[in-house]
């Protein structure tokens, strides 16, 4: 596939960061809320720790394998579509030429200008298929090494994120005190994480920090409140 | 933005389905694994139910709001990039014409053919910007109504998915027996969900069903095993 030359690709090389963000966002939020919820039911740090670790294990496997399959199915989808385009270019080239012309007509080119581009592409079948993949279908060729790397990155980030809210329960013997430290630590971690995430994703960092902290805090508060109400 | 005319858009109209799949995949998996994990520690259905509901509340809030913010930040990213393109087209049109030519040169068109297309686009600034957005940056204009709808769909799908593994604990008084039914029910639900997901996402349904069931089962087994080992 020809490399489209740009100065302006914003997401290049940030798949790793995206995977870390995906894993850590959930890892910081869900185990945090669960630990808060469990603290609302039982006054035993060991149940909170065990439940929390079980959740971290489950969540990191589910998210990691989910990421693996998503990346794999992207790659398969791309290959299937490419085969279809290849077949269409071979079998019904007139229809495909017509489709290219339609694309350019839609962008306001004249009939003869569109025909010229379509014909020029027709002379170069591979470039033509690349063009259809990117332009007509909006698909980019996925990196084949992406799937396992993505799985590992998401899974490990989930574990790293999830250990933050659990650490206080491992260090402090009283569940109530541990909860306070867990809330404090995790809200700070969420704020820093949201700030960094904002910088990497092109959002305003401070706003991203506030939003991330609010979501995590809200989820934990609801989980804690719900657990208290139900277990009463 | 001009509608690119295609026969072959595969993802059109499936944002709703994608959101349901996102929410339900995690909703079926994580609360399932957590319930299994909690069953490995305590022999009390009420703790499993309360912990499970707390997790469902936390997870649906975290995922729903996460989906909301993701959709919002997509929209903002698009608007920012569009503004940048607009400014560049106004300020340094020669550079932008050059960029369009580069795109077509990369697809194997001749210099004069590329220049013709670039010039034709130059006559129509709005279409030109649309072209750059889609082709150079690979960005589609997001639907502004997407964010709240996405949040609600993901959150509700998470809740619906999460109630499947918890239901047996609500109906059966013994945690051990409830666990067996929870595992049975949820594996069947994961299989059906995976099959349907495969049909909607263009993967082989049966393989998708097997994969989804394996991931969910593995996550639950690890959570259960880890909880048993730690709480011993």
JSON list of N, CA and C in Angstrom, two decimals, chain A residues 96-170:
[
{"chain": "A", "resi": 96, "resn": "UNK", "atom": "N", "xyz": [-16.38, -0.61, -11.26]},
{"chain": "A", "resi": 96, "resn": "UNK", "atom": "CA", "xyz": [-15.42, -0.01, -10.33]},
{"chain": "A", "resi": 96, "resn": "UNK", "atom": "C", "xyz": [-14.94, 1.34, -10.84]},
{"chain": "A", "resi": 97, "resn": "UNK", "atom": "N", "xyz": [-14.72, 1.45, -12.15]},
{"chain": "A", "resi": 97, "resn": "UNK", "atom": "CA", "xyz": [-14.35, 2.74, -12.72]},
{"chain": "A", "resi": 97, "resn": "UNK", "atom": "C", "xyz": [-15.44, 3.76, -12.42]},
{"chain": "A", "resi": 98, "resn": "UNK", "atom": "N", "xyz": [-16.67, 3.30, -12.61]},
{"chain": "A", "resi": 98, "resn": "UNK", "atom": "CA", "xyz": [-17.83, 4.15, -12.35]},
{"chain": "A", "resi": 98, "resn": "UNK", "atom": "C", "xyz": [-17.83, 4.61, -10.88]},
{"chain": "A", "resi": 99, "resn": "UNK", "atom": "N", "xyz": [-17.48, 3.69, -9.96]},
{"chain": "A", "resi": 99, "resn": "UNK", "atom": "CA", "xyz": [-17.47, 4.03, -8.54]},
{"chain": "A", "resi": 99, "resn": "UNK", "atom": "C", "xyz": [-16.42, 5.10, -8.23]},
{"chain": "A", "resi": 100, "resn": "UNK", "atom": "N", "xyz": [-15.25, 4.96, -8.84]},
{"chain": "A", "resi": 100, "resn": "UNK", "atom": "CA", "xyz": [-14.22, 5.98, -8.63]},
{"chain": "A", "resi": 100, "resn": "UNK", "atom": "C", "xyz": [-14.72, 7.34, -9.15]},
{"chain": "A", "resi": 101, "resn": "UNK", "atom": "N", "xyz": [-15.32, 7.31, -10.32]},
{"chain": "A", "resi": 101, "resn": "UNK", "atom": "CA", "xyz": [-15.84, 8.56, -10.88]},
{"chain": "A", "resi": 101, "resn": "UNK", "atom": "C", "xyz": [-16.86, 9.19, -9.94]},
{"chain": "A", "resi": 102, "resn": "UNK", "atom": "N", "xyz": [-17.74, 8.34, -9.37]},
{"chain": "A", "resi": 102, "resn": "UNK", "atom": "CA", "xyz": [-18.76, 8.83, -8.43]},
{"chain": "A", "resi": 102, "resn": "UNK", "atom": "C", "xyz": [-18.12, 9.52, -7.23]},
{"chain": "A", "resi": 103, "resn": "UNK", "atom": "N", "xyz": [-17.04, 8.92, -6.75]},
{"chain": "A", "resi": 103, "resn": "UNK", "atom": "CA", "xyz": [-16.35, 9.50, -5.59]},
{"chain": "A", "resi": 103, "resn": "UNK", "atom": "C", "xyz": [-15.92, 10.93, -5.91]},
{"chain": "A", "resi": 104, "resn": "UNK", "atom": "N", "xyz": [-15.33, 11.11, -7.08]},
{"chain": "A", "resi": 104, "resn": "UNK", "atom": "CA", "xyz": [-14.83, 12.44, -7.41]},
{"chain": "A", "resi": 104, "resn": "UNK", "atom": "C", "xyz": [-15.94, 13.41, -7.79]},
{"chain": "A", "resi": 105, "resn": "UNK", "atom": "N", "xyz": [-16.99, 12.89, -8.42]},
{"chain": "A", "resi": 105, "resn": "UNK", "atom": "CA", "xyz": [-18.14, 13.75, -8.72]},
{"chain": "A", "resi": 105, "resn": "UNK", "atom": "C", "xyz": [-18.71, 14.30, -7.41]},
{"chain": "A", "resi": 106, "resn": "UNK", "atom": "N", "xyz": [-18.75, 13.42, -6.39]},
{"chain": "A", "resi": 106, "resn": "UNK", "atom": "CA", "xyz": [-19.29, 13.85, -5.10]},
{"chain": "A", "resi": 106, "resn": "UNK", "atom": "C", "xyz": [-18.45, 14.97, -4.50]},
{"chain": "A", "resi": 107, "resn": "UNK", "atom": "N", "xyz": [-17.17, 15.03, -4.82]},
{"chain": "A", "resi": 107, "resn": "UNK", "atom": "CA", "xyz": [-16.32, 16.11, -4.32]},
{"chain": "A", "resi": 107, "resn": "UNK", "atom": "C", "xyz": [-16.31, 17.31, -5.26]},
{"chain": "A", "resi": 108, "resn": "UNK", "atom": "N", "xyz": [-17.20, 17.30, -6.25]},
{"chain": "A", "resi": 108, "resn": "UNK", "atom": "CA", "xyz": [-17.39, 18.51, -7.06]},
{"chain": "A", "resi": 108, "resn": "UNK", "atom": "C", "xyz": [-16.54, 18.57, -8.32]},
{"chain": "A", "resi": 109, "resn": "UNK", "atom": "N", "xyz": [-15.80, 17.48, -8.63]},
{"chain": "A", "resi": 109, "resn": "UNK", "atom": "CA", "xyz": [-15.07, 17.51, -9.89]},
{"chain": "A", "resi": 109, "resn": "UNK", "atom": "C", "xyz": [-16.04, 17.34, -11.06]},
{"chain": "A", "resi": 110, "resn": "UNK", "atom": "N", "xyz": [-15.60, 17.82, -12.24]},
{"chain": "A", "resi": 110, "resn": "UNK", "atom": "CA", "xyz": [-16.43, 17.67, -13.44]},
{"chain": "A", "resi": 110, "resn": "UNK", "atom": "C", "xyz": [-16.37, 16.23, -13.91]},
{"chain": "A", "resi": 111, "resn": "UNK", "atom": "N", "xyz": [-17.35, 15.89, -14.75]},
{"chain": "A", "resi": 111, "resn": "UNK", "atom": "CA", "xyz": [-17.44, 14.53, -15.30]},
{"chain": "A", "resi": 111, "resn": "UNK", "atom": "C", "xyz": [-16.13, 14.12, -15.98]},
{"chain": "A", "resi": 112, "resn": "UNK", "atom": "N", "xyz": [-15.58, 14.99, -16.85]},
{"chain": "A", "resi": 112, "resn": "UNK", "atom": "CA", "xyz": [-14.38, 14.59, -17.60]},
{"chain": "A", "resi": 112, "resn": "UNK", "atom": "C", "xyz": [-13.14, 14.51, -16.70]},
{"chain": "A", "resi": 113, "resn": "UNK", "atom": "N", "xyz": [-13.10, 15.40, -15.67]},
{"chain": "A", "resi": 113, "resn": "UNK", "atom": "CA", "xyz": [-11.98, 15.33, -14.73]},
{"chain": "A", "resi": 113, "resn": "UNK", "atom": "C", "xyz": [-12.02, 14.01, -13.95]},
{"chain": "A", "resi": 114, "resn": "UNK", "atom": "N", "xyz": [-13.22, 13.66, -13.49]},
{"chain": "A", "resi": 114, "resn": "UNK", "atom": "CA", "xyz": [-13.38, 12.41, -12.74]},
{"chain": "A", "resi": 114, "resn": "UNK", "atom": "C", "xyz": [-13.00, 11.22, -13.61]},
{"chain": "A", "resi": 115, "resn": "UNK", "atom": "N", "xyz": [-13.44, 11.25, -14.86]},
{"chain": "A", "resi": 115, "resn": "UNK", "atom": "CA", "xyz": [-13.16, 10.14, -15.78]},
{"chain": "A", "resi": 115, "resn": "UNK", "atom": "C", "xyz": [-11.64, 9.99, -15.97]},
{"chain": "A", "resi": 116, "resn": "UNK", "atom": "N", "xyz": [-10.97, 11.13, -16.01]},
{"chain": "A", "resi": 116, "resn": "UNK", "atom": "CA", "xyz": [-9.52, 11.08, -16.21]},
{"chain": "A", "resi": 116, "resn": "UNK", "atom": "C", "xyz": [-8.83, 10.38, -15.04]},
{"chain": "A", "resi": 117, "resn": "UNK", "atom": "N", "xyz": [-9.21, 10.77, -13.82]},
{"chain": "A", "resi": 117, "resn": "UNK", "atom": "CA", "xyz": [-8.61, 10.13, -12.65]},
{"chain": "A", "resi": 117, "resn": "UNK", "atom": "C", "xyz": [-8.92, 8.64, -12.63]},
{"chain": "A", "resi": 118, "resn": "UNK", "atom": "N", "xyz": [-10.21, 8.32, -12.87]},
{"chain": "A", "resi": 118, "resn": "UNK", "atom": "CA", "xyz": [-10.63, 6.92, -12.84]},
{"chain": "A", "resi": 118, "resn": "UNK", "atom": "C", "xyz": [-9.82, 6.12, -13.85]},
{"chain": "A", "resi": 119, "resn": "UNK", "atom": "N", "xyz": [-9.62, 6.69, -15.03]},
{"chain": "A", "resi": 119, "resn": "UNK", "atom": "CA", "xyz": [-8.86, 5.97, -16.06]},
{"chain": "A", "resi": 119, "resn": "UNK", "atom": "C", "xyz": [-7.40, 5.82, -15.71]},
{"chain": "A", "resi": 120, "resn": "UNK", "atom": "N", "xyz": [-6.85, 6.88, -15.11]},
{"chain": "A", "resi": 120, "resn": "UNK", "atom": "CA", "xyz": [-5.45, 6.82, -14.69]},
{"chain": "A", "resi": 120, "resn": "UNK", "atom": "C", "xyz": [-5.26, 5.70, -13.67]},
{"chain": "A", "resi": 121, "resn": "UNK", "atom": "N", "xyz": [-6.21, 5.59, -12.72]},
{"chain": "A", "resi": 121, "resn": "UNK", "atom": "CA", "xyz": [-6.11, 4.54, -11.71]},
{"chain": "A", "resi": 121, "resn": "UNK", "atom": "C", "xyz": [-6.26, 3.17, -12.35]},
{"chain": "A", "resi": 122, "resn": "UNK", "atom": "N", "xyz": [-7.12, 3.09, -13.36]},
{"chain": "A", "resi": 122, "resn": "UNK", "atom": "CA", "xyz": [-7.39, 1.81, -14.01]},
{"chain": "A", "resi": 122, "resn": "UNK", "atom": "C", "xyz": [-6.11, 1.20, -14.60]},
{"chain": "A", "resi": 123, "resn": "UNK", "atom": "N", "xyz": [-5.17, 2.07, -14.99]},
{"chain": "A", "resi": 123, "resn": "UNK", "atom": "CA", "xyz": [-3.92, 1.58, -15.57]},
{"chain": "A", "resi": 123, "resn": "UNK", "atom": "C", "xyz": [-3.04, 0.91, -14.50]},
{"chain": "A", "resi": 124, "resn": "UNK", "atom": "N", "xyz": [-3.34, 1.16, -13.23]},
{"chain": "A", "resi": 124, "resn": "UNK", "atom": "CA", "xyz": [-2.48, 0.64, -12.15]},
{"chain": "A", "resi": 124, "resn": "UNK", "atom": "C", "xyz": [-3.34, -0.11, -11.14]},
{"chain": "A", "resi": 125, "resn": "UNK", "atom": "N", "xyz": [-3.69, -1.36, -11.44]},
{"chain": "A", "resi": 125, "resn": "UNK", "atom": "CA", "xyz": [-4.68, -2.09, -10.64]},
{"chain": "A", "resi": 125, "resn": "UNK", "atom": "C", "xyz": [-4.36, -2.12, -9.14]},
{"chain": "A", "resi": 126, "resn": "UNK", "atom": "N", "xyz": [-3.08, -2.29, -8.75]},
{"chain": "A", "resi": 126, "resn": "UNK", "atom": "CA", "xyz": [-2.80, -2.37, -7.32]},
{"chain": "A", "resi": 126, "resn": "UNK", "atom": "C", "xyz": [-3.07, -1.04, -6.62]},
{"chain": "A", "resi": 127, "resn": "UNK", "atom": "N", "xyz": [-2.61, 0.05, -7.25]},
{"chain": "A", "resi": 127, "resn": "UNK", "atom": "CA", "xyz": [-2.87, 1.37, -6.68]},
{"chain": "A", "resi": 127, "resn": "UNK", "atom": "C", "xyz": [-4.36, 1.65, -6.65]},
{"chain": "A", "resi": 128, "resn": "UNK", "atom": "N", "xyz": [-5.06, 1.15, -7.65]},
{"chain": "A", "resi": 128, "resn": "UNK", "atom": "CA", "xyz": [-6.50, 1.33, -7.75]},
{"chain": "A", "resi": 128, "resn": "UNK", "atom": "C", "xyz": [-7.19, 0.67, -6.55]},
{"chain": "A", "resi": 129, "resn": "UNK", "atom": "N", "xyz": [-6.79, -0.56, -6.26]},
{"chain": "A", "resi": 129, "resn": "UNK", "atom": "CA", "xyz": [-7.38, -1.28, -5.12]},
{"chain": "A", "resi": 129, "resn": "UNK", "atom": "C", "xyz": [-7.03, -0.55, -3.81]},
{"chain": "A", "resi": 130, "resn": "UNK", "atom": "N", "xyz": [-5.78, -0.13, -3.66]},
{"chain": "A", "resi": 130, "resn": "UNK", "atom": "CA", "xyz": [-5.39, 0.64, -2.48]},
{"chain": "A", "resi": 130, "resn": "UNK", "atom": "C", "xyz": [-6.29, 1.87, -2.33]},
{"chain": "A", "resi": 131, "resn": "UNK", "atom": "N", "xyz": [-6.52, 2.50, -3.46]},
{"chain": "A", "resi": 131, "resn": "UNK", "atom": "CA", "xyz": [-7.34, 3.70, -3.45]},
{"chain": "A", "resi": 131, "resn": "UNK", "atom": "C", "xyz": [-8.76, 3.40, -2.97]},
{"chain": "A", "resi": 132, "resn": "UNK", "atom": "N", "xyz": [-9.34, 2.32, -3.53]},
{"chain": "A", "resi": 132, "resn": "UNK", "atom": "CA", "xyz": [-10.70, 1.95, -3.14]},
{"chain": "A", "resi": 132, "resn": "UNK", "atom": "C", "xyz": [-10.77, 1.59, -1.65]},
{"chain": "A", "resi": 133, "resn": "UNK", "atom": "N", "xyz": [-9.75, 0.87, -1.17]},
{"chain": "A", "resi": 133, "resn": "UNK", "atom": "CA", "xyz": [-9.72, 0.47, 0.23]},
{"chain": "A", "resi": 133, "resn": "UNK", "atom": "C", "xyz": [-9.76, 1.68, 1.14]},
{"chain": "A", "resi": 134, "resn": "UNK", "atom": "N", "xyz": [-8.91, 2.65, 0.81]},
{"chain": "A", "resi": 134, "resn": "UNK", "atom": "CA", "xyz": [-8.80, 3.79, 1.69]},
{"chain": "A", "resi": 134, "resn": "UNK", "atom": "C", "xyz": [-9.95, 4.77, 1.49]},
{"chain": "A", "resi": 135, "resn": "UNK", "atom": "N", "xyz": [-10.27, 5.01, 0.23]},
{"chain": "A", "resi": 135, "resn": "UNK", "atom": "CA", "xyz": [-11.19, 6.09, -0.03]},
{"chain": "A", "resi": 135, "resn": "UNK", "atom": "C", "xyz": [-12.64, 5.65, -0.01]},
{"chain": "A", "resi": 136, "resn": "UNK", "atom": "N", "xyz": [-12.93, 4.55, -0.70]},
{"chain": "A", "resi": 136, "resn": "UNK", "atom": "CA", "xyz": [-14.32, 4.14, -0.75]},
{"chain": "A", "resi": 136, "resn": "UNK", "atom": "C", "xyz": [-14.74, 3.48, 0.55]},
{"chain": "A", "resi": 137, "resn": "UNK", "atom": "N", "xyz": [-13.86, 2.63, 1.09]},
{"chain": "A", "resi": 137, "resn": "UNK", "atom": "CA", "xyz": [-14.23, 1.88, 2.29]},
{"chain": "A", "resi": 137, "resn": "UNK", "atom": "C", "xyz": [-13.67, 2.50, 3.58]},
{"chain": "A", "resi": 138, "resn": "UNK", "atom": "N", "xyz": [-12.77, 3.45, 3.44]},
{"chain": "A", "resi": 138, "resn": "UNK", "atom": "CA", "xyz": [-12.21, 4.09, 4.63]},
{"chain": "A", "resi": 138, "resn": "UNK", "atom": "C", "xyz": [-11.37, 3.15, 5.48]},
{"chain": "A", "resi": 139, "resn": "UNK", "atom": "N", "xyz": [-10.77, 2.13, 4.87]},
{"chain": "A", "resi": 139, "resn": "UNK", "atom": "CA", "xyz": [-10.00, 1.16, 5.65]},
{"chain": "A", "resi": 139, "resn": "UNK", "atom": "C", "xyz": [-8.49, 1.36, 5.45]},
{"chain": "A", "resi": 140, "resn": "UNK", "atom": "N", "xyz": [-7.75, 1.25, 6.54]},
{"chain": "A", "resi": 140, "resn": "UNK", "atom": "CA", "xyz": [-6.29, 1.30, 6.50]},
{"chain": "A", "resi": 140, "resn": "UNK", "atom": "C", "xyz": [-5.78, -0.12, 6.74]},
{"chain": "A", "resi": 141, "resn": "UNK", "atom": "N", "xyz": [-4.67, -0.45, 6.13]},
{"chain": "A", "resi": 141, "resn": "UNK", "atom": "CA", "xyz": [-4.11, -1.77, 6.34]},
{"chain": "A", "resi": 141, "resn": "UNK", "atom": "C", "xyz": [-3.60, -1.89, 7.78]},
{"chain": "A", "resi": 142, "resn": "UNK", "atom": "N", "xyz": [-4.11, -2.87, 8.55]},
{"chain": "A", "resi": 142, "resn": "UNK", "atom": "CA", "xyz": [-3.67, -2.96, 9.94]},
{"chain": "A", "resi": 142, "resn": "UNK", "atom": "C", "xyz": [-2.30, -3.65, 10.03]},
{"chain": "A", "resi": 143, "resn": "UNK", "atom": "N", "xyz": [-1.57, -3.29, 11.06]},
{"chain": "A", "resi": 143, "resn": "UNK", "atom": "CA", "xyz": [-0.27, -3.91, 11.33]},
{"chain": "A", "resi": 143, "resn": "UNK", "atom": "C", "xyz": [-0.50, -5.34, 11.86]},
{"chain": "A", "resi": 144, "resn": "UNK", "atom": "N", "xyz": [0.06, -6.36, 11.18]},
{"chain": "A", "resi": 144, "resn": "UNK", "atom": "CA", "xyz": [-0.21, -7.74, 11.62]},
{"chain": "A", "resi": 144, "resn": "UNK", "atom": "C", "xyz": [0.33, -8.06, 13.02]},
{"chain": "A", "resi": 145, "resn": "UNK", "atom": "N", "xyz": [1.35, -7.31, 13.47]},
{"chain": "A", "resi": 145, "resn": "UNK", "atom": "CA", "xyz": [1.91, -7.59, 14.79]},
{"chain": "A", "resi": 145, "resn": "UNK", "atom": "C", "xyz": [1.09, -6.93, 15.90]},
{"chain": "A", "resi": 146, "resn": "UNK", "atom": "N", "xyz": [0.06, -6.21, 15.47]},
{"chain": "A", "resi": 146, "resn": "UNK", "atom": "CA", "xyz": [-0.68, -5.44, 16.44]},
{"chain": "A", "resi": 146, "resn": "UNK", "atom": "C", "xyz": [-1.39, -6.29, 17.50]},
{"chain": "A", "resi": 147, "resn": "UNK", "atom": "N", "xyz": [-2.03, -7.40, 17.08]},
{"chain": "A", "resi": 147, "resn": "UNK", "atom": "CA", "xyz": [-2.91, -8.15, 17.98]},
{"chain": "A", "resi": 147, "resn": "UNK", "atom": "C", "xyz": [-2.25, -8.59, 19.29]},
{"chain": "A", "resi": 148, "resn": "UNK", "atom": "N", "xyz": [-1.15, -9.37, 19.24]},
{"chain": "A", "resi": 148, "resn": "UNK", "atom": "CA", "xyz": [-0.56, -9.81, 20.53]},
{"chain": "A", "resi": 148, "resn": "UNK", "atom": "C", "xyz": [-0.01, -8.65, 21.35]},
{"chain": "A", "resi": 149, "resn": "UNK", "atom": "N", "xyz": [0.57, -7.65, 20.68]},
{"chain": "A", "resi": 149, "resn": "UNK", "atom": "CA", "xyz": [1.12, -6.51, 21.40]},
{"chain": "A", "resi": 149, "resn": "UNK", "atom": "C", "xyz": [0.00, -5.74, 22.09]},
{"chain": "A", "resi": 150, "resn": "UNK", "atom": "N", "xyz": [-1.10, -5.58, 21.36]},
{"chain": "A", "resi": 150, "resn": "UNK", "atom": "CA", "xyz": [-2.25, -4.87, 21.91]},
{"chain": "A", "resi": 150, "resn": "UNK", "atom": "C", "xyz": [-2.81, -5.60, 23.12]},
{"chain": "A", "resi": 151, "resn": "UNK", "atom": "N", "xyz": [-2.93, -6.92, 23.03]},
{"chain": "A", "resi": 151, "resn": "UNK", "atom": "CA", "xyz": [-3.47, -7.72, 24.12]},
{"chain": "A", "resi": 151, "resn": "UNK", "atom": "C", "xyz": [-2.63, -7.54, 25.39]},
{"chain": "A", "resi": 152, "resn": "UNK", "atom": "N", "xyz": [-1.32, -7.65, 25.22]},
{"chain": "A", "resi": 152, "resn": "UNK", "atom": "CA", "xyz": [-0.41, -7.57, 26.36]},
{"chain": "A", "resi": 152, "resn": "UNK", "atom": "C", "xyz": [-0.45, -6.17, 26.98]},
{"chain": "A", "resi": 153, "resn": "UNK", "atom": "N", "xyz": [-0.41, -5.15, 26.14]},
{"chain": "A", "resi": 153, "resn": "UNK", "atom": "CA", "xyz": [-0.40, -3.79, 26.64]},
{"chain": "A", "resi": 153, "resn": "UNK", "atom": "C", "xyz": [-1.68, -3.47, 27.42]},
{"chain": "A", "resi": 154, "resn": "UNK", "atom": "N", "xyz": [-2.82, -3.84, 26.85]},
{"chain": "A", "resi": 154, "resn": "UNK", "atom": "CA", "xyz": [-4.09, -3.56, 27.52]},
{"chain": "A", "resi": 154, "resn": "UNK", "atom": "C", "xyz": [-4.18, -4.32, 28.84]},
{"chain": "A", "resi": 155, "resn": "UNK", "atom": "N", "xyz": [-3.83, -5.61, 28.81]},
{"chain": "A", "resi": 155, "resn": "UNK", "atom": "CA", "xyz": [-3.91, -6.43, 30.01]},
{"chain": "A", "resi": 155, "resn": "UNK", "atom": "C", "xyz": [-3.01, -5.91, 31.13]},
{"chain": "A", "resi": 156, "resn": "UNK", "atom": "N", "xyz": [-1.76, -5.62, 30.81]},
{"chain": "A", "resi": 156, "resn": "UNK", "atom": "CA", "xyz": [-0.82, -5.14, 31.83]},
{"chain": "A", "resi": 156, "resn": "UNK", "atom": "C", "xyz": [-1.24, -3.76, 32.37]},
{"chain": "A", "resi": 157, "resn": "UNK", "atom": "N", "xyz": [-1.75, -2.91, 31.48]},
{"chain": "A", "resi": 157, "resn": "UNK", "atom": "CA", "xyz": [-2.18, -1.59, 31.94]},
{"chain": "A", "resi": 157, "resn": "UNK", "atom": "C", "xyz": [-3.36, -1.70, 32.88]},
{"chain": "A", "resi": 158, "resn": "UNK", "atom": "N", "xyz": [-4.23, -2.67, 32.59]},
{"chain": "A", "resi": 158, "resn": "UNK", "atom": "CA", "xyz": [-5.38, -2.89, 33.48]},
{"chain": "A", "resi": 158, "resn": "UNK", "atom": "C", "xyz": [-4.90, -3.31, 34.86]},
{"chain": "A", "resi": 159, "resn": "UNK", "atom": "N", "xyz": [-3.94, -4.23, 34.89]},
{"chain": "A", "resi": 159, "resn": "UNK", "atom": "CA", "xyz": [-3.40, -4.71, 36.17]},
{"chain": "A", "resi": 159, "resn": "UNK", "atom": "C", "xyz": [-2.72, -3.56, 36.92]},
{"chain": "A", "resi": 160, "resn": "UNK", "atom": "N", "xyz": [-1.89, -2.79, 36.21]},
{"chain": "A", "resi": 160, "resn": "UNK", "atom": "CA", "xyz": [-1.20, -1.67, 36.86]},
{"chain": "A", "resi": 160, "resn": "UNK", "atom": "C", "xyz": [-2.22, -0.69, 37.43]},
{"chain": "A", "resi": 161, "resn": "UNK", "atom": "N", "xyz": [-3.23, -0.36, 36.64]},
{"chain": "A", "resi": 161, "resn": "UNK", "atom": "CA", "xyz": [-4.26, 0.57, 37.12]},
{"chain": "A", "resi": 161, "resn": "UNK", "atom": "C", "xyz": [-5.01, 0.00, 38.31]},
{"chain": "A", "resi": 162, "resn": "UNK", "atom": "N", "xyz": [-5.35, -1.29, 38.25]},
{"chain": "A", "resi": 162, "resn": "UNK", "atom": "CA", "xyz": [-6.17, -1.90, 39.29]},
{"chain": "A", "resi": 162, "resn": "UNK", "atom": "C", "xyz": [-5.46, -2.05, 40.62]},
{"chain": "A", "resi": 163, "resn": "UNK", "atom": "N", "xyz": [-4.11, -2.12, 40.59]},
{"chain": "A", "resi": 163, "resn": "UNK", "atom": "CA", "xyz": [-3.38, -2.28, 41.85]},
{"chain": "A", "resi": 163, "resn": "UNK", "atom": "C", "xyz": [-3.37, -0.99, 42.68]},
{"chain": "A", "resi": 164, "resn": "UNK", "atom": "N", "xyz": [-3.58, 0.15, 42.03]},
{"chain": "A", "resi": 164, "resn": "UNK", "atom": "CA", "xyz": [-3.58, 1.42, 42.76]},
{"chain": "A", "resi": 164, "resn": "UNK", "atom": "C", "xyz": [-4.67, 1.46, 43.84]},
{"chain": "A", "resi": 165, "resn": "UNK", "atom": "N", "xyz": [-5.94, 1.22, 43.49]},
{"chain": "A", "resi": 165, "resn": "UNK", "atom": "CA", "xyz": [-6.96, 1.27, 44.55]},
{"chain": "A", "resi": 165, "resn": "UNK", "atom": "C", "xyz": [-6.85, 0.13, 45.56]},
{"chain": "A", "resi": 166, "resn": "UNK", "atom": "N", "xyz": [-6.22, -0.99, 45.16]},
{"chain": "A", "resi": 166, "resn": "UNK", "atom": "CA", "xyz": [-6.14, -2.12, 46.10]},
{"chain": "A", "resi": 166, "resn": "UNK", "atom": "C", "xyz": [-4.98, -2.01, 47.08]},
{"chain": "A", "resi": 167, "resn": "UNK", "atom": "N", "xyz": [-3.90, -1.32, 46.68]},
{"chain": "A", "resi": 167, "resn": "UNK", "atom": "CA", "xyz": [-2.70, -1.25, 47.52]},
{"chain": "A", "resi": 167, "resn": "UNK", "atom": "C", "xyz": [-3.00, -0.86, 48.98]},
{"chain": "A", "resi": 168, "resn": "UNK", "atom": "N", "xyz": [-3.81, 0.17, 49.23]},
{"chain": "A", "resi": 168, "resn": "UNK", "atom": "CA", "xyz": [-4.06, 0.54, 50.62]},
{"chain": "A", "resi": 168, "resn": "UNK", "atom": "C", "xyz": [-4.65, -0.60, 51.46]},
{"chain": "A", "resi": 169, "resn": "UNK", "atom": "N", "xyz": [-5.50, -1.45, 50.83]},
{"chain": "A", "resi": 169, "resn": "UNK", "atom": "CA", "xyz": [-6.09, -2.56, 51.57]},
{"chain": "A", "resi": 169, "resn": "UNK", "atom": "C", "xyz": [-5.04, -3.59, 51.95]},
{"chain": "A", "resi": 170, "resn": "UNK", "atom": "N", "xyz": [-3.95, -3.63, 51.15]},
{"chain": "A", "resi": 170, "resn": "UNK", "atom": "CA", "xyz": [-2.88, -4.59, 51.45]},
{"chain": "A", "resi": 170, "resn": "UNK", "atom": "C", "xyz": [-1.97, -4.07, 52.55]}
]
